[in-house]
Amino acid sequence: TLISQNTLLHCHAVSGSADRAEALLKRMIQSDNLEVDVVSWNTCLHAWSKAGDPFRAEQLLMEMVSEVEAHGKKGNAKKSRVVNPDVRSFSIVLQAWAKQRTVEASKHAEAILKHMHAMGNRCSPDTIAYNTVITAWMKAAVASGRQKDVVAECASRADSLLLDMEKQQAASKQNKVRPDKLSYDSVIQLWKWAGHSERADELQEKIPLVARS
């Protein structure tokens, strides 16, 4: 059954056997007697994340996206075999990249965030997704030993994400994206490390407003 197969997938994932998890997922997809669901895919994504391989996790996610795009809204006789990724699917891969603590990994995470927007309302990023990428930039700055040029890039990229969050919140109170204290604290710290106290102070003044919103 699907439940038993998903349980086995989970066992492979938690034991660090990402290759076995993906092999099982592929067998499930090819089976004529068993459907897969988003839990099946997300478990395999988590397996690759746990194994420390964000590249493979992203490749697998893009396979899901490609299948959905290939079939389109009308679909065909095999449409039931296609599984739509959800916010968790993307979040797993975002977190996988954030763990890498490098500038390049943070750029990958940003690209995933943009892809979430491209997927429409079904997978549009929320505050947690944005904060994951902002945190990725902060981790990259720390991992660099706070090299001034690296920190400056990280601060600028994280600040751009924060501005995007603010714009989305201003556009609609119903938006899933609302910068919170973590969003501001992270960017403020980056600007302090970069030696730009004026921008840090400017953002600091916004925190009380966030607490009241």
mmCIF file of N, CA, C and O in Angstrom, residues 3-22 24 39-40 43-44 46-47 50:
data_model
loop_
_atom_site.group_PDB
_atom_site.id
_atom_site.type_symbol
_atom_site.label_atom_id
_atom_site.label_comp_id
_atom_site.label_asym_id
_atom_site.label_seq_id
_atom_site.Cartn_x
_atom_site.Cartn_y
_atom_site.Cartn_z
ATOM 1 N N ILE A 3 0.732 3.715 2.088
ATOM 2 C CA ILE A 3 1.168 4.017 3.453
ATOM 3 C C ILE A 3 2.406 3.211 3.830
ATOM 4 O O ILE A 3 3.372 3.745 4.385
ATOM 5 N N SER A 4 2.384 1.919 3.506
ATOM 6 C CA SER A 4 3.530 1.072 3.863
ATOM 7 C C SER A 4 4.781 1.478 3.089
ATOM 8 O O SER A 4 5.892 1.480 3.635
ATOM 9 N N GLN A 5 4.608 1.850 1.823
ATOM 10 C CA GLN A 5 5.758 2.263 1.013
ATOM 11 C C GLN A 5 6.315 3.606 1.495
ATOM 12 O O GLN A 5 7.532 3.812 1.546
ATOM 13 N N ASN A 6 5.425 4.520 1.870
ATOM 14 C CA ASN A 6 5.886 5.809 2.408
ATOM 15 C C ASN A 6 6.609 5.616 3.738
ATOM 16 O O ASN A 6 7.559 6.340 4.050
ATOM 17 N N THR A 7 6.150 4.645 4.524
ATOM 18 C CA THR A 7 6.826 4.337 5.791
ATOM 19 C C THR A 7 8.233 3.827 5.523
ATOM 20 O O THR A 7 9.192 4.210 6.210
ATOM 21 N N LEU A 8 8.376 2.979 4.517
ATOM 22 C CA LEU A 8 9.690 2.460 4.157
ATOM 23 C C LEU A 8 10.589 3.584 3.633
ATOM 24 O O LEU A 8 11.791 3.643 3.947
ATOM 25 N N LEU A 9 10.004 4.493 2.851
ATOM 26 C CA LEU A 9 10.752 5.663 2.377
ATOM 27 C C LEU A 9 11.287 6.467 3.564
ATOM 28 O O LEU A 9 12.444 6.901 3.575
ATOM 29 N N HIS A 10 10.430 6.660 4.549
ATOM 30 C CA HIS A 10 10.823 7.414 5.745
ATOM 31 C C HIS A 10 11.982 6.730 6.468
ATOM 32 O O HIS A 10 12.921 7.397 6.918
ATOM 33 N N CYS A 11 11.924 5.418 6.553
ATOM 34 C CA CYS A 11 12.998 4.663 7.210
ATOM 35 C C CYS A 11 14.325 4.857 6.490
ATOM 36 O O CYS A 11 15.375 5.044 7.123
ATOM 37 N N HIS A 12 14.296 4.819 5.163
ATOM 38 C CA HIS A 12 15.505 5.055 4.378
ATOM 39 C C HIS A 12 16.026 6.471 4.619
ATOM 40 O O HIS A 12 17.236 6.690 4.758
ATOM 41 N N ALA A 13 15.094 7.430 4.683
ATOM 42 C CA ALA A 13 15.480 8.836 4.847
ATOM 43 C C ALA A 13 16.168 9.079 6.182
ATOM 44 O O ALA A 13 17.243 9.692 6.241
ATOM 45 N N VAL A 14 15.576 8.592 7.263
ATOM 46 C CA VAL A 14 16.133 8.851 8.592
ATOM 47 C C VAL A 14 17.424 8.070 8.835
ATOM 48 O O VAL A 14 18.235 8.447 9.684
ATOM 49 N N SER A 15 17.613 6.986 8.080
ATOM 50 C CA SER A 15 18.839 6.192 8.244
ATOM 51 C C SER A 15 19.978 6.702 7.371
ATOM 52 O O SER A 15 21.085 6.164 7.401
ATOM 53 N N GLY A 16 19.684 7.739 6.564
ATOM 54 C CA GLY A 16 20.724 8.320 5.718
ATOM 55 C C GLY A 16 20.917 7.613 4.393
ATOM 56 O O GLY A 16 21.897 7.864 3.686
ATOM 57 N N SER A 17 19.983 6.742 4.025
ATOM 58 C CA SER A 17 20.086 5.995 2.766
ATOM 59 C C SER A 17 19.287 6.694 1.676
ATOM 60 O O SER A 17 18.259 6.189 1.208
ATOM 61 N N ALA A 18 19.770 7.857 1.247
ATOM 62 C CA ALA A 18 19.046 8.638 0.252
ATOM 63 C C ALA A 18 18.959 7.914 -1.083
ATOM 64 O O ALA A 18 17.941 7.998 -1.776
ATOM 65 N N ASP A 19 20.033 7.204 -1.456
ATOM 66 C CA ASP A 19 20.009 6.492 -2.736
ATOM 67 C C ASP A 19 18.938 5.400 -2.738
ATOM 68 O O ASP A 19 18.231 5.199 -3.733
ATOM 69 N N ARG A 20 18.784 4.706 -1.599
ATOM 70 C CA ARG A 20 17.741 3.681 -1.497
ATOM 71 C C ARG A 20 16.356 4.307 -1.522
ATOM 72 O O ARG A 20 15.419 3.752 -2.113
ATOM 73 N N ALA A 21 16.225 5.463 -0.875
ATOM 74 C CA ALA A 21 14.935 6.152 -0.860
ATOM 75 C C ALA A 21 14.533 6.545 -2.277
ATOM 76 O O ALA A 21 13.388 6.331 -2.690
ATOM 77 N N GLU A 22 15.473 7.086 -3.043
ATOM 78 C CA GLU A 22 15.132 7.499 -4.404
ATOM 79 C C GLU A 22 14.848 6.293 -5.290
ATOM 80 O O GLU A 22 13.933 6.332 -6.129
ATOM 81 N N LEU A 24 13.536 3.501 -4.387
ATOM 82 C CA LEU A 24 12.189 3.051 -4.039
ATOM 83 C C LEU A 24 11.147 3.976 -4.646
ATOM 84 O O LEU A 24 10.127 3.523 -5.183
ATOM 85 N N VAL A 39 3.792 13.330 -0.210
ATOM 86 C CA VAL A 39 4.547 12.842 0.948
ATOM 87 C C VAL A 39 5.705 11.952 0.487
ATOM 88 O O VAL A 39 6.817 12.027 1.017
ATOM 89 N N SER A 40 5.449 11.132 -0.515
ATOM 90 C CA SER A 40 6.484 10.251 -1.063
ATOM 91 C C SER A 40 7.662 11.077 -1.576
ATOM 92 O O SER A 40 8.834 10.824 -1.240
ATOM 93 N N THR A 43 9.510 13.070 1.231
ATOM 94 C CA THR A 43 10.351 12.199 2.052
ATOM 95 C C THR A 43 11.687 11.948 1.363
ATOM 96 O O THR A 43 12.744 11.950 2.005
ATOM 97 N N CYS A 44 11.642 11.771 0.056
ATOM 98 C CA CYS A 44 12.877 11.552 -0.701
ATOM 99 C C CYS A 44 13.713 12.835 -0.754
ATOM 100 O O CYS A 44 14.948 12.788 -0.639
ATOM 101 N N HIS A 46 13.756 15.076 1.545
ATOM 102 C CA HIS A 46 14.335 15.167 2.892
ATOM 103 C C HIS A 46 15.532 14.231 3.040
ATOM 104 O O HIS A 46 16.515 14.568 3.703
ATOM 105 N N ALA A 47 15.444 13.068 2.406
ATOM 106 C CA ALA A 47 16.545 12.107 2.481
ATOM 107 C C ALA A 47 17.822 12.700 1.902
ATOM 108 O O ALA A 47 18.906 12.577 2.484
ATOM 109 N N LYS A 50 19.100 15.472 4.210
ATOM 110 C CA LYS A 50 19.767 14.883 5.380
ATOM 111 C C LYS A 50 21.137 14.324 5.012
ATOM 112 O O LYS A 50 22.075 14.361 5.811
#
